[in-house]
mmCIF file of C-alpha atoms in Angstrom:
data_model
loop_
_atom_site.group_PDB
_atom_site.id
_atom_site.type_symbol
_atom_site.label_atom_id
_atom_site.label_comp_id
_atom_site.label_asym_id
_atom_site.label_seq_id
_atom_site.Cartn_x
_atom_site.Cartn_y
_atom_site.Cartn_z
ATOM 1 C CA MET H 1 25.808 24.564 7.562
ATOM 2 C CA SER H 2 26.481 20.827 7.254
ATOM 3 C CA ARG H 3 23.736 18.756 5.668
ATOM 4 C CA ARG H 4 23.076 15.566 7.657
ATOM 5 C CA VAL H 5 20.981 13.160 5.598
ATOM 6 C CA ILE H 6 18.931 10.309 7.147
ATOM 7 C CA THR H 7 17.160 7.481 5.386
ATOM 8 C CA PHE H 8 15.407 4.339 6.473
ATOM 9 C CA GLY H 9 14.850 0.841 5.055
ATOM 10 C CA THR H 10 15.141 -2.877 5.586
ATOM 11 C CA PHE H 11 17.983 -3.402 3.032
ATOM 12 C CA ASP H 12 17.392 -7.120 2.848
ATOM 13 C CA VAL H 13 18.927 -9.147 -0.023
ATOM 14 C CA PHE H 14 21.081 -6.127 -0.752
ATOM 15 C CA HIS H 15 21.065 -5.212 -4.493
ATOM 16 C CA VAL H 16 22.042 -2.426 -6.906
ATOM 17 C CA GLY H 17 18.832 -0.557 -6.226
ATOM 18 C CA HIS H 18 19.904 -0.170 -2.585
ATOM 19 C CA VAL H 19 23.365 1.045 -3.696
ATOM 20 C CA ASN H 20 21.822 3.554 -6.081
ATOM 21 C CA ILE H 21 19.486 5.133 -3.592
ATOM 22 C CA LEU H 22 22.126 5.232 -0.848
ATOM 23 C CA GLU H 23 24.674 6.864 -3.218
ATOM 24 C CA ARG H 24 22.098 9.461 -4.294
ATOM 25 C CA ALA H 25 21.028 10.085 -0.634
ATOM 26 C CA LYS H 26 24.714 10.863 0.205
ATOM 27 C CA GLN H 27 24.830 13.322 -2.679
ATOM 28 C CA GLU H 28 22.103 15.341 -0.854
ATOM 29 C CA GLY H 29 24.430 16.152 1.996
ATOM 30 C CA ASP H 30 27.777 15.757 3.875
ATOM 31 C CA TYR H 31 26.967 12.890 6.205
ATOM 32 C CA LEU H 32 24.613 9.937 5.601
ATOM 33 C CA ILE H 33 22.830 8.119 8.502
ATOM 34 C CA VAL H 34 20.918 4.921 7.752
ATOM 35 C CA GLY H 35 18.197 3.483 9.907
ATOM 36 C CA VAL H 36 17.860 -0.240 9.279
ATOM 37 C CA SER H 37 14.598 -1.867 10.250
ATOM 38 C CA SER H 38 15.019 -4.404 13.087
ATOM 39 C CA ASP H 39 14.011 -8.030 12.364
ATOM 40 C CA LYS H 40 11.020 -7.505 14.690
ATOM 41 C CA LEU H 41 9.897 -4.329 12.918
ATOM 42 C CA ASN H 42 10.237 -6.010 9.535
ATOM 43 C CA PHE H 43 8.062 -8.897 10.677
ATOM 44 C CA SER H 44 5.394 -6.497 11.906
ATOM 45 C CA LYS H 45 5.427 -4.751 8.490
ATOM 46 C CA LYS H 46 5.658 -7.697 6.130
ATOM 47 C CA GLN H 47 4.618 -10.743 8.182
ATOM 48 C CA ARG H 48 8.027 -12.325 7.430
ATOM 49 C CA TYR H 49 11.549 -11.997 8.767
ATOM 50 C CA PRO H 50 14.222 -10.680 6.513
ATOM 51 C CA VAL H 51 16.374 -13.214 4.601
ATOM 52 C CA TYR H 52 19.489 -11.602 6.139
ATOM 53 C CA SER H 53 19.727 -11.036 9.867
ATOM 54 C CA GLU H 54 19.676 -7.574 11.428
ATOM 55 C CA SER H 55 23.411 -7.913 12.202
ATOM 56 C CA ASP H 56 24.330 -8.943 8.684
ATOM 57 C CA ARG H 57 22.264 -6.097 7.120
ATOM 58 C CA ILE H 58 24.038 -3.635 9.476
ATOM 59 C CA LYS H 59 27.460 -5.048 8.556
ATOM 60 C CA ILE H 60 26.699 -4.710 4.798
ATOM 61 C CA LEU H 61 25.497 -1.042 5.195
ATOM 62 C CA LYS H 62 28.487 -0.161 7.406
ATOM 63 C CA SER H 63 30.826 -1.484 4.795
ATOM 64 C CA LEU H 64 29.704 1.048 2.208
ATOM 65 C CA LYS H 65 32.075 3.986 1.754
ATOM 66 C CA PHE H 66 29.186 6.509 1.362
ATOM 67 C CA VAL H 67 27.375 5.415 4.544
ATOM 68 C CA ASP H 68 28.694 7.254 7.634
ATOM 69 C CA GLU H 69 26.476 5.882 10.423
ATOM 70 C CA VAL H 70 24.029 3.020 10.862
ATOM 71 C CA PHE H 71 21.450 2.450 13.608
ATOM 72 C CA VAL H 72 18.573 0.074 14.204
ATOM 73 C CA GLU H 73 15.078 1.370 13.625
ATOM 74 C CA GLU H 74 12.814 -0.266 16.222
ATOM 75 C CA SER H 75 9.548 1.539 15.480
ATOM 76 C CA LEU H 76 7.928 3.329 12.551
ATOM 77 C CA GLU H 77 6.251 5.727 14.957
ATOM 78 C CA LEU H 78 9.621 7.119 16.128
ATOM 79 C CA LYS H 79 10.747 8.680 12.744
ATOM 80 C CA ALA H 80 10.644 12.187 14.174
ATOM 81 C CA ASP H 81 12.679 11.131 17.274
ATOM 82 C CA TYR H 82 15.289 9.380 15.079
ATOM 83 C CA ILE H 83 15.618 12.429 12.835
ATOM 84 C CA GLN H 84 16.081 14.744 15.857
ATOM 85 C CA GLN H 85 18.494 12.368 17.658
ATOM 86 C CA ALA H 86 20.581 12.188 14.507
ATOM 87 C CA LYS H 87 20.487 15.992 14.136
ATOM 88 C CA ALA H 88 19.442 15.290 10.504
ATOM 89 C CA ASN H 89 18.288 18.140 8.391
ATOM 90 C CA VAL H 90 17.351 16.094 5.292
ATOM 91 C CA LEU H 91 15.198 12.970 5.066
ATOM 92 C CA VAL H 92 15.573 10.904 1.933
ATOM 93 C CA MET H 93 13.168 8.090 0.930
ATOM 94 C CA GLY H 94 12.332 6.210 -2.239
ATOM 95 C CA ASP H 95 9.449 7.707 -4.340
ATOM 96 C CA ASP H 96 7.378 4.661 -3.587
ATOM 97 C CA TRP H 97 6.835 6.474 -0.261
ATOM 98 C CA MET H 98 5.845 9.788 -2.026
ATOM 99 C CA GLY H 99 3.860 11.963 0.351
ATOM 100 C CA LYS H 100 4.019 9.499 3.271
ATOM 101 C CA PHE H 101 6.722 11.484 5.123
ATOM 102 C CA ASP H 102 5.535 14.962 4.385
ATOM 103 C CA ASP H 103 4.694 15.385 8.101
ATOM 104 C CA MET H 104 8.488 15.234 8.795
ATOM 105 C CA LYS H 105 8.968 18.510 6.936
ATOM 106 C CA LYS H 106 8.449 20.315 10.307
ATOM 107 C CA TYR H 107 11.790 18.721 11.370
ATOM 108 C CA CYS H 108 13.773 18.612 8.149
ATOM 109 C CA GLU H 109 13.727 18.849 4.392
ATOM 110 C CA VAL H 110 12.103 15.726 2.802
ATOM 111 C CA ILE H 111 13.308 14.421 -0.594
ATOM 112 C CA TYR H 112 11.831 11.449 -2.454
ATOM 113 C CA LEU H 113 14.217 9.860 -4.864
ATOM 114 C CA PRO H 114 13.206 7.666 -7.841
ATOM 115 C CA ARG H 115 13.743 3.958 -7.290
ATOM 116 C CA THR H 116 15.865 1.868 -9.643
ATOM 117 C CA PRO H 117 13.420 0.466 -12.187
ATOM 118 C CA SER H 118 12.764 -3.280 -12.430
ATOM 119 C CA ILE H 119 14.448 -4.348 -9.183
ATOM 120 C CA SER H 120 13.001 -4.979 -5.751
ATOM 121 C CA THR H 121 13.837 -7.282 -2.846
ATOM 122 C CA THR H 122 10.405 -8.854 -3.001
ATOM 123 C CA GLU H 123 10.765 -9.687 -6.674
ATOM 124 C CA ILE H 124 14.242 -11.181 -6.171
ATOM 125 C CA ILE H 125 12.919 -13.399 -3.266
ATOM 126 C CA GLU H 126 9.998 -14.562 -5.466
ATOM 127 C CA VAL H 127 12.338 -15.399 -8.367
ATOM 128 C CA VAL H 128 14.661 -17.408 -6.071
ATOM 129 C CA LYS H 129 11.757 -19.226 -4.426
ATOM 130 C CA SER H 130 10.500 -20.328 -7.896
ATOM 131 C CA LEU H 131 13.883 -21.889 -8.894
#
């Protein structure tokens, strides 16, 4: 049976940590689907809009050879719907979300992957703002 992997994120200020987790997510299956948080959803989560627009973030993700499909995630409450619509049987998230998606195990396997140490979009934004 084919393993369809799904993951979610904002993927703003794209960096090597994003590349690493997406490459490792793809290694968990045959087909990688990425849900990218809409600008509106990102604002509701972080009280700020992403540095890169939704369309730019989608274009970056679609350009990666290990990403097979990209869609816009409009709501955090619809994870189960997105998983089912994508026919995904594996959900991959960073280990900073450890345990937060265990309720999705009724729809698919859930895997938490370690994040790349010492790199985060928030930190990069703070460094750039201080220059």
